[in-house]
PDB file of C-alpha atoms and ligand atoms in Angstrom:
ATOM      1  CA  MET A   1      13.643 -23.703 -25.226  1.00 73.00           C
ATOM      2  CA  THR A   2      15.306 -22.682 -22.004  1.00 93.00           C
ATOM      3  CA  ASN A   3      13.506 -21.309 -18.972  1.00 98.00           C
ATOM      4  CA  VAL A   4      15.708 -19.171 -16.760  1.00 98.00           C
ATOM      5  CA  VAL A   5      15.322 -17.781 -13.237  1.00 98.00           C
ATOM      6  CA  LEU A   6      17.242 -14.673 -12.197  1.00 98.00           C
ATOM      7  CA  LEU A   7      18.032 -14.464  -8.459  1.00 98.00           C
ATOM      8  CA  GLY A   8      19.707 -11.765  -6.403  1.00 97.00           C
ATOM      9  CA  PRO A   9      19.074  -9.216  -3.671  1.00 97.00           C
ATOM     10  CA  PRO A  10      17.016  -6.077  -4.315  1.00 95.00           C
ATOM     11  CA  GLY A  11      19.296  -3.679  -6.181  1.00 93.00           C
ATOM     12  CA  ALA A  12      21.431  -6.427  -7.749  1.00 95.00           C
ATOM     13  CA  GLY A  13      20.394  -5.211 -11.215  1.00 93.00           C
ATOM     14  CA  LYS A  14      17.947  -8.015 -12.038  1.00 96.00           C
ATOM     15  CA  GLY A  15      15.628  -5.813 -14.103  1.00 94.00           C
ATOM     16  CA  THR A  16      18.393  -4.222 -16.181  1.00 93.00           C
ATOM     17  CA  ILE A  17      20.200  -7.490 -16.829  1.00 97.00           C
ATOM     18  CA  ALA A  18      16.998  -9.420 -17.519  1.00 97.00           C
ATOM     19  CA  ALA A  19      15.892  -6.937 -20.186  1.00 95.00           C
ATOM     20  CA  ARG A  20      19.196  -7.246 -22.062  1.00 96.00           C
ATOM     21  CA  VAL A  21      19.459 -11.020 -21.742  1.00 97.00           C
ATOM     22  CA  ALA A  22      15.849 -11.581 -22.800  1.00 97.00           C
ATOM     23  CA  ALA A  23      16.317  -9.409 -25.905  1.00 97.00           C
ATOM     24  CA  GLU A  24      19.545 -11.151 -26.876  1.00 97.00           C
ATOM     25  CA  LEU A  25      18.350 -14.725 -26.303  1.00 97.00           C
ATOM     26  CA  ASP A  26      14.772 -14.106 -27.425  1.00 96.00           C
ATOM     27  CA  LEU A  27      13.175 -14.998 -24.107  1.00 97.00           C
ATOM     28  CA  LEU A  28       9.914 -13.704 -22.631  1.00 97.00           C
ATOM     29  CA  HIS A  29      10.931 -11.331 -19.800  1.00 97.00           C
ATOM     30  CA  LEU A  30       8.524 -11.660 -16.899  1.00 98.00           C
ATOM     31  CA  SER A  31       9.241  -9.260 -14.017  1.00 97.00           C
ATOM     32  CA  THR A  32       6.786  -9.879 -11.201  1.00 98.00           C
ATOM     33  CA  GLY A  33       7.677  -6.501  -9.632  1.00 96.00           C
ATOM     34  CA  ASP A  34       6.841  -4.694 -12.905  1.00 94.00           C
ATOM     35  CA  VAL A  35       3.589  -6.636 -13.307  1.00 96.00           C
ATOM     36  CA  LEU A  36       2.570  -5.781  -9.740  1.00 97.00           C
ATOM     37  CA  ARG A  37       3.465  -2.073 -10.120  1.00 94.00           C
ATOM     38  CA  ASP A  38       1.328  -1.967 -13.258  1.00 94.00           C
ATOM     39  CA  GLU A  39      -1.592  -3.640 -11.441  1.00 96.00           C
ATOM     40  CA  VAL A  40      -1.251  -1.100  -8.603  1.00 96.00           C
ATOM     41  CA  ALA A  41      -1.162   1.817 -11.069  1.00 93.00           C
ATOM     42  CA  ARG A  42      -4.331   0.529 -12.772  1.00 96.00           C
ATOM     43  CA  GLY A  43      -6.034  -0.060  -9.421  1.00 97.00           C
ATOM     44  CA  THR A  44      -7.016  -3.647 -10.251  1.00 97.00           C
ATOM     45  CA  GLU A  45      -8.135  -6.132  -7.597  1.00 97.00           C
ATOM     46  CA  LEU A  46      -4.663  -7.709  -7.626  1.00 97.00           C
ATOM     47  CA  GLY A  47      -3.051  -4.263  -7.389  1.00 97.00           C
ATOM     48  CA  GLN A  48      -5.178  -3.327  -4.397  1.00 98.00           C
ATOM     49  CA  LEU A  49      -4.262  -6.584  -2.705  1.00 97.00           C
ATOM     50  CA  ALA A  50      -0.525  -6.193  -3.430  1.00 98.00           C
ATOM     51  CA  GLN A  51      -0.058  -2.484  -2.690  1.00 97.00           C
ATOM     52  CA  GLY A  52       0.251  -2.652   1.093  1.00 97.00           C
ATOM     53  CA  PHE A  53       2.764  -5.497   1.006  1.00 97.00           C
ATOM     54  CA  MET A  54       4.867  -3.647  -1.561  1.00 96.00           C
ATOM     55  CA  GLU A  55       4.833  -0.350   0.338  1.00 95.00           C
ATOM     56  CA  ARG A  56       6.087  -2.125   3.465  1.00 95.00           C
ATOM     57  CA  GLY A  57       8.763  -4.055   1.579  1.00 95.00           C
ATOM     58  CA  GLU A  58       7.029  -7.347   2.380  1.00 97.00           C
ATOM     59  CA  LEU A  59       6.286 -10.195  -0.015  1.00 98.00           C
ATOM     60  CA  VAL A  60       2.899 -10.617  -1.642  1.00 98.00           C
ATOM     61  CA  PRO A  61       1.468 -14.012  -0.527  1.00 98.00           C
ATOM     62  CA  ASP A  62       2.749 -17.071  -2.365  1.00 98.00           C
ATOM     63  CA  HIS A  63      -0.603 -18.310  -3.660  1.00 98.00           C
ATOM     64  CA  VAL A  64      -1.319 -14.916  -5.235  1.00 98.00           C
ATOM     65  CA  MET A  65       2.090 -14.825  -6.916  1.00 98.00           C
ATOM     66  CA  LEU A  66       1.867 -18.398  -8.152  1.00 98.00           C
ATOM     67  CA  ALA A  67      -1.537 -17.793  -9.730  1.00 97.00           C
ATOM     68  CA  MET A  68      -0.269 -14.598 -11.357  1.00 98.00           C
ATOM     69  CA  VAL A  69       2.843 -16.194 -12.841  1.00 98.00           C
ATOM     70  CA  ARG A  70       1.041 -19.337 -13.922  1.00 97.00           C
ATOM     71  CA  GLU A  71      -1.533 -17.304 -15.815  1.00 96.00           C
ATOM     72  CA  ARG A  72       1.152 -15.267 -17.607  1.00 96.00           C
ATOM     73  CA  VAL A  73       3.382 -18.231 -18.453  1.00 96.00           C
ATOM     74  CA  ASN A  74       0.341 -20.146 -19.661  1.00 93.00           C
ATOM     75  CA  GLY A  75       2.184 -23.033 -21.304  1.00 90.00           C
ATOM     76  CA  ARG A  76       4.904 -20.901 -22.898  1.00 94.00           C
ATOM     77  CA  GLU A  77       8.544 -21.928 -22.992  1.00 94.00           C
ATOM     78  CA  GLY A  78      11.586 -19.686 -23.231  1.00 97.00           C
ATOM     79  CA  VAL A  79      10.754 -17.588 -20.178  1.00 98.00           C
ATOM     80  CA  LEU A  80      13.116 -15.392 -18.150  1.00 98.00           C
ATOM     81  CA  LEU A  81      11.720 -14.948 -14.648  1.00 98.00           C
ATOM     82  CA  ASP A  82      12.911 -11.789 -12.892  1.00 98.00           C
ATOM     83  CA  GLY A  83      11.974 -11.474  -9.214  1.00 97.00           C
ATOM     84  CA  PHE A  84      10.219 -14.840  -9.067  1.00 98.00           C
ATOM     85  CA  PRO A  85      10.445 -17.222  -7.256  1.00 98.00           C
ATOM     86  CA  ARG A  86      11.230 -15.424  -4.017  1.00 98.00           C
ATOM     87  CA  THR A  87      10.370 -18.201  -1.539  1.00 98.00           C
ATOM     88  CA  LEU A  88      10.873 -21.961  -1.431  1.00 98.00           C
ATOM     89  CA  ALA A  89       7.098 -22.423  -1.670  1.00 98.00           C
ATOM     90  CA  GLN A  90       7.071 -20.364  -4.886  1.00 98.00           C
ATOM     91  CA  ALA A  91       9.950 -22.440  -6.279  1.00 98.00           C
ATOM     92  CA  GLU A  92       8.126 -25.665  -5.497  1.00 98.00           C
ATOM     93  CA  GLY A  93       4.894 -24.369  -7.007  1.00 98.00           C
ATOM     94  CA  LEU A  94       6.716 -23.150 -10.115  1.00 98.00           C
ATOM     95  CA  ALA A  95       8.313 -26.557 -10.671  1.00 97.00           C
ATOM     96  CA  ARG A  96       4.791 -27.993 -11.099  1.00 97.00           C
ATOM     97  CA  PHE A  97       4.031 -25.936 -14.190  1.00 96.00           C
ATOM     98  CA  LEU A  98       7.371 -24.790 -15.651  1.00 97.00           C
ATOM     99  CA  PRO A  99      10.664 -26.707 -15.875  1.00 97.00           C
ATOM    100  CA  VAL A 100      13.536 -24.444 -14.790  1.00 97.00           C
ATOM    101  CA  HIS A 101      16.704 -25.166 -16.759  1.00 97.00           C
ATOM    102  CA  ALA A 102      19.123 -22.569 -15.424  1.00 98.00           C
ATOM    103  CA  VAL A 103      19.253 -20.178 -12.475  1.00 98.00           C
ATOM    104  CA  VAL A 104      21.487 -17.122 -12.605  1.00 98.00           C
ATOM    105  CA  TYR A 105      22.441 -15.644  -9.239  1.00 98.00           C
ATOM    106  CA  LEU A 106      23.624 -12.028  -9.392  1.00 98.00           C
ATOM    107  CA  ALA A 107      25.895 -11.756  -6.381  1.00 97.00           C
ATOM    108  CA  VAL A 108      26.179  -8.236  -4.939  1.00 96.00           C
ATOM    109  CA  ARG A 109      27.091  -7.289  -1.353  1.00 96.00           C
ATOM    110  CA  LYS A 110      24.664  -5.542   0.958  1.00 94.00           C
ATOM    111  CA  ASP A 111      26.546  -2.213   1.199  1.00 94.00           C
ATOM    112  CA  GLU A 112      26.597  -1.987  -2.598  1.00 94.00           C
ATOM    113  CA  VAL A 113      22.863  -2.714  -3.073  1.00 94.00           C
ATOM    114  CA  VAL A 114      21.915  -0.207  -0.372  1.00 93.00           C
ATOM    115  CA  ARG A 115      24.052   2.407  -2.116  1.00 93.00           C
ATOM    116  CA  ARG A 116      22.524   1.603  -5.518  1.00 93.00           C
ATOM    117  CA  LEU A 117      18.908   1.673  -4.354  1.00 94.00           C
ATOM    118  CA  GLY A 118      19.432   5.063  -2.667  1.00 94.00           C
ATOM    119  CA  SER A 119      20.508   6.598  -5.973  1.00 95.00           C
ATOM    120  CA  ARG A 120      18.014   4.758  -8.230  1.00 94.00           C
ATOM    121  CA  ARG A 121      15.405   6.858 -10.037  1.00 96.00           C
ATOM    122  CA  VAL A 122      12.675   5.558 -12.298  1.00 95.00           C
ATOM    123  CA  CYS A 123      10.389   6.978 -14.963  1.00 95.00           C
ATOM    124  CA  PRO A 124       6.801   6.141 -14.007  1.00 91.00           C
ATOM    125  CA  SER A 125       5.628   6.798 -17.593  1.00 91.00           C
ATOM    126  CA  CYS A 126       7.871   4.415 -19.552  1.00 91.00           C
ATOM    127  CA  GLY A 127       9.601   2.329 -16.866  1.00 88.00           C
ATOM    128  CA  ALA A 128      13.188   3.423 -17.662  1.00 91.00           C
ATOM    129  CA  VAL A 129      15.593   3.072 -14.736  1.00 92.00           C
ATOM    130  CA  TYR A 130      18.484   5.439 -13.894  1.00 94.00           C
ATOM    131  CA  ASN A 131      21.169   5.724 -11.275  1.00 93.00           C
ATOM    132  CA  LEU A 132      22.175   9.233 -10.234  1.00 94.00           C
ATOM    133  CA  VAL A 133      25.803   8.142  -9.821  1.00 89.00           C
ATOM    134  CA  THR A 134      26.475   5.522 -12.507  1.00 87.00           C
ATOM    135  CA  GLN A 135      23.745   6.142 -15.124  1.00 90.00           C
ATOM    136  CA  PRO A 136      22.359   9.673 -14.708  1.00 95.00           C
ATOM    137  CA  PRO A 137      19.793  11.049 -17.177  1.00 97.00           C
ATOM    138  CA  GLU A 138      21.078  13.654 -19.650  1.00 97.00           C
ATOM    139  CA  VAL A 139      18.795  16.344 -18.212  1.00 97.00           C
ATOM    140  CA  PRO A 140      18.539  16.099 -14.416  1.00 96.00           C
ATOM    141  CA  GLY A 141      15.157  14.750 -13.306  1.00 97.00           C
ATOM    142  CA  ARG A 142      13.952  14.010 -16.893  1.00 98.00           C
ATOM    143  CA  CYS A 143      13.689  10.677 -18.676  1.00 98.00           C
ATOM    144  CA  ASP A 144      16.018  10.405 -21.729  1.00 97.00           C
ATOM    145  CA  ARG A 145      13.557   8.105 -23.447  1.00 96.00           C
ATOM    146  CA  CYS A 146      10.211   9.870 -23.036  1.00 97.00           C
ATOM    147  CA  GLY A 147      10.895  13.162 -21.225  1.00 97.00           C
ATOM    148  CA  GLY A 148       8.788  12.127 -18.211  1.00 96.00           C
ATOM    149  CA  GLY A 149       9.642  13.335 -14.698  1.00 97.00           C
ATOM    150  CA  LEU A 150      11.833  10.892 -12.745  1.00 98.00           C
ATOM    151  CA  ILE A 151      10.872   9.758  -9.241  1.00 96.00           C
ATOM    152  CA  GLN A 152      12.279   7.592  -6.480  1.00 95.00           C
ATOM    153  CA  ARG A 153      10.312   4.357  -6.021  1.00 93.00           C
ATOM    154  CA  ALA A 154       8.480   4.566  -2.681  1.00 92.00           C
ATOM    155  CA  ASP A 155      10.009   1.241  -1.666  1.00 93.00           C
ATOM    156  CA  ASP A 156      13.530   2.597  -2.337  1.00 95.00           C
ATOM    157  CA  ALA A 157      13.180   4.838   0.759  1.00 94.00           C
ATOM    158  CA  PRO A 158      15.907   3.843   3.272  1.00 92.00           C
ATOM    159  CA  ASP A 159      13.644   2.219   5.892  1.00 93.00           C
ATOM    160  CA  VAL A 160      11.830   0.122   3.269  1.00 94.00           C
ATOM    161  CA  VAL A 161      15.135  -0.885   1.640  1.00 94.00           C
ATOM    162  CA  ALA A 162      16.322  -2.194   5.015  1.00 93.00           C
ATOM    163  CA  ARG A 163      13.129  -4.250   5.372  1.00 95.00           C
ATOM    164  CA  ARG A 164      13.347  -5.600   1.789  1.00 95.00           C
ATOM    165  CA  TYR A 165      16.896  -6.735   2.424  1.00 95.00           C
ATOM    166  CA  GLU A 166      15.892  -8.532   5.642  1.00 96.00           C
ATOM    167  CA  VAL A 167      13.049 -10.260   3.810  1.00 97.00           C
ATOM    168  CA  TYR A 168      15.464 -11.221   1.018  1.00 97.00           C
ATOM    169  CA  GLU A 169      17.917 -12.756   3.502  1.00 97.00           C
ATOM    170  CA  ARG A 170      15.203 -14.679   5.308  1.00 98.00           C
ATOM    171  CA  ASP A 171      12.916 -15.833   2.481  1.00 98.00           C
ATOM    172  CA  SER A 172      14.737 -15.591  -0.843  1.00 98.00           C
ATOM    173  CA  ARG A 173      18.386 -16.280  -0.129  1.00 97.00           C
ATOM    174  CA  PRO A 174      17.700 -19.990   0.651  1.00 98.00           C
ATOM    175  CA  LEU A 175      16.782 -20.352  -3.039  1.00 98.00           C
ATOM    176  CA  VAL A 176      20.462 -20.013  -3.949  1.00 98.00           C
ATOM    177  CA  GLU A 177      21.246 -23.207  -2.049  1.00 98.00           C
ATOM    178  CA  HIS A 178      18.024 -24.856  -3.285  1.00 98.00           C
ATOM    179  CA  TYR A 179      18.967 -24.436  -6.947  1.00 98.00           C
ATOM    180  CA  ALA A 180      22.659 -25.163  -6.299  1.00 98.00           C
ATOM    181  CA  ARG A 181      21.606 -28.570  -4.958  1.00 98.00           C
ATOM    182  CA  GLN A 182      19.744 -29.175  -8.220  1.00 97.00           C
ATOM    183  CA  GLY A 183      22.935 -28.351 -10.144  1.00 97.00           C
ATOM    184  CA  LYS A 184      21.262 -25.395 -11.908  1.00 97.00           C
ATOM    185  CA  LEU A 185      23.043 -22.444 -10.308  1.00 98.00           C
ATOM    186  CA  ILE A 186      25.248 -20.069 -12.282  1.00 98.00           C
ATOM    187  CA  THR A 187      26.790 -17.399 -10.036  1.00 98.00           C
ATOM    188  CA  VAL A 188      27.778 -14.118 -11.689  1.00 98.00           C
ATOM    189  CA  ASP A 189      29.535 -11.184 -10.005  1.00 98.00           C
ATOM    190  CA  GLY A 190      26.842  -8.495 -10.243  1.00 97.00           C
ATOM    191  CA  ALA A 191      28.970  -5.698  -8.795  1.00 95.00           C
ATOM    192  CA  ARG A 192      30.348  -4.727 -12.226  1.00 95.00           C
ATOM    193  CA  PRO A 193      28.944  -2.443 -14.951  1.00 92.00           C
ATOM    194  CA  PRO A 194      25.669  -3.738 -16.468  1.00 93.00           C
ATOM    195  CA  ASP A 195      27.186  -4.341 -19.932  1.00 95.00           C
ATOM    196  CA  VAL A 196      29.843  -6.635 -18.499  1.00 97.00           C
ATOM    197  CA  VAL A 197      27.389  -8.511 -16.282  1.00 97.00           C
ATOM    198  CA  ALA A 198      24.876  -8.933 -19.120  1.00 97.00           C
ATOM    199  CA  SER A 199      27.463 -10.324 -21.535  1.00 97.00           C
ATOM    200  CA  ASP A 200      28.683 -12.804 -18.910  1.00 98.00           C
ATOM    201  CA  VAL A 201      25.128 -13.993 -18.315  1.00 98.00           C
ATOM    202  CA  ILE A 202      24.411 -14.285 -22.043  1.00 97.00           C
ATOM    203  CA  GLU A 203      27.622 -16.259 -22.545  1.00 97.00           C
ATOM    204  CA  ALA A 204      26.760 -18.626 -19.695  1.00 96.00           C
ATOM    205  CA  LEU A 205      23.256 -19.257 -21.042  1.00 96.00           C
ATOM    206  CA  ARG A 206      23.988 -19.549 -24.737  1.00 91.00           C
ATOM    207  CA  PRO A 207      23.294 -23.113 -25.884  1.00 78.00           C
TER     208      PRO A 207
HETATM  209  P1  AMP B 301      10.895  -5.917  -7.296  1.00 85.60           P
HETATM  210  O1  AMP B 301      10.616  -4.888  -8.329  1.00 85.60           O
HETATM  211  O2  AMP B 301      11.264  -7.245  -7.855  1.00 85.60           O
HETATM  212  O3  AMP B 301      11.883  -5.433  -6.257  1.00 85.60           O
HETATM  213  O4  AMP B 301       9.506  -6.141  -6.513  1.00 85.60           O
HETATM  214  C1  AMP B 301       8.871  -5.097  -5.842  1.00 85.60           C
HETATM  215  C2  AMP B 301       7.919  -5.653  -4.774  1.00 85.60           C
HETATM  216  O5  AMP B 301       6.908  -6.451  -5.407  1.00 85.60           O
HETATM  217  C3  AMP B 301       8.567  -6.568  -3.745  1.00 85.60           C
HETATM  218  O6  AMP B 301       9.180  -5.862  -2.694  1.00 85.60           O
HETATM  219  C4  AMP B 301       7.344  -7.393  -3.287  1.00 85.60           C
HETATM  220  O7  AMP B 301       6.521  -6.622  -2.430  1.00 85.60           O
HETATM  221  C5  AMP B 301       6.578  -7.578  -4.590  1.00 85.60           C
HETATM  222  N1  AMP B 301       7.008  -8.812  -5.298  1.00 85.60           N
HETATM  223  C6  AMP B 301       7.643  -8.904  -6.500  1.00 85.60           C
HETATM  224  N2  AMP B 301       7.890 -10.183  -6.829  1.00 85.60           N
HETATM  225  C7  AMP B 301       7.407 -10.933  -5.803  1.00 85.60           C
HETATM  226  C8  AMP B 301       7.363 -12.326  -5.530  1.00 85.60           C
HETATM  227  N3  AMP B 301       7.885 -13.241  -6.376  1.00 85.60           N
HETATM  228  N4  AMP B 301       6.776 -12.729  -4.371  1.00 85.60           N
HETATM  229  C9  AMP B 301       6.250 -11.852  -3.511  1.00 85.60           C
HETATM  230  N5  AMP B 301       6.263 -10.525  -3.691  1.00 85.60           N
HETATM  231  C10 AMP B 301       6.833 -10.053  -4.833  1.00 85.60           C
END
């Protein structure tokens, strides 16, 4: 079984693409951002620890993330990691418990991700994601899937987006080079419609 890492700046479409690719290739989709948001919503110890970092657009400490991912992977194979690793230390830690076979880098320019994150809306009840410009809900402000009220993620506010992008450039971007050196990197143009991007990624990963 193949274990895949999905890299890219915030707003590159990692969550959307990961969900489609995981369904098509029968992989376990593990989004560390989704797991953390769920822990925050449930007020768990991990959620309380993570909340402040997330609200500021900073990274949750590496040892916390590594323990969280290790526990969820728990010996499984066929995993699609979305939003992890985000630092070299996380990548090195990951390599000790899960072999990474392929790394997909969704390349999207900064002006495009800033534009996308500003118009992103999410459904806090079922997790569906919309874009007011490219993928608006049928009824404004209402989730197509469950009828819940749509909100803007607190960390999609402009000042937090700017901070998340800086943190991405400083801490996460070096992973592109790191995995390229290992010969595992597949770069995909992420600035196209999600269907097109997803089918490219699926094609590249298909055995
Ligand atoms: P995301 O939904 O992937 O944009 O993640 C939302 C937030 O969760 C990030 O801005 C970080 O605060 C935190 N987070 C998610 N994944 C990681 C990770 N691998 N390492 C550190 N923090 C993370």
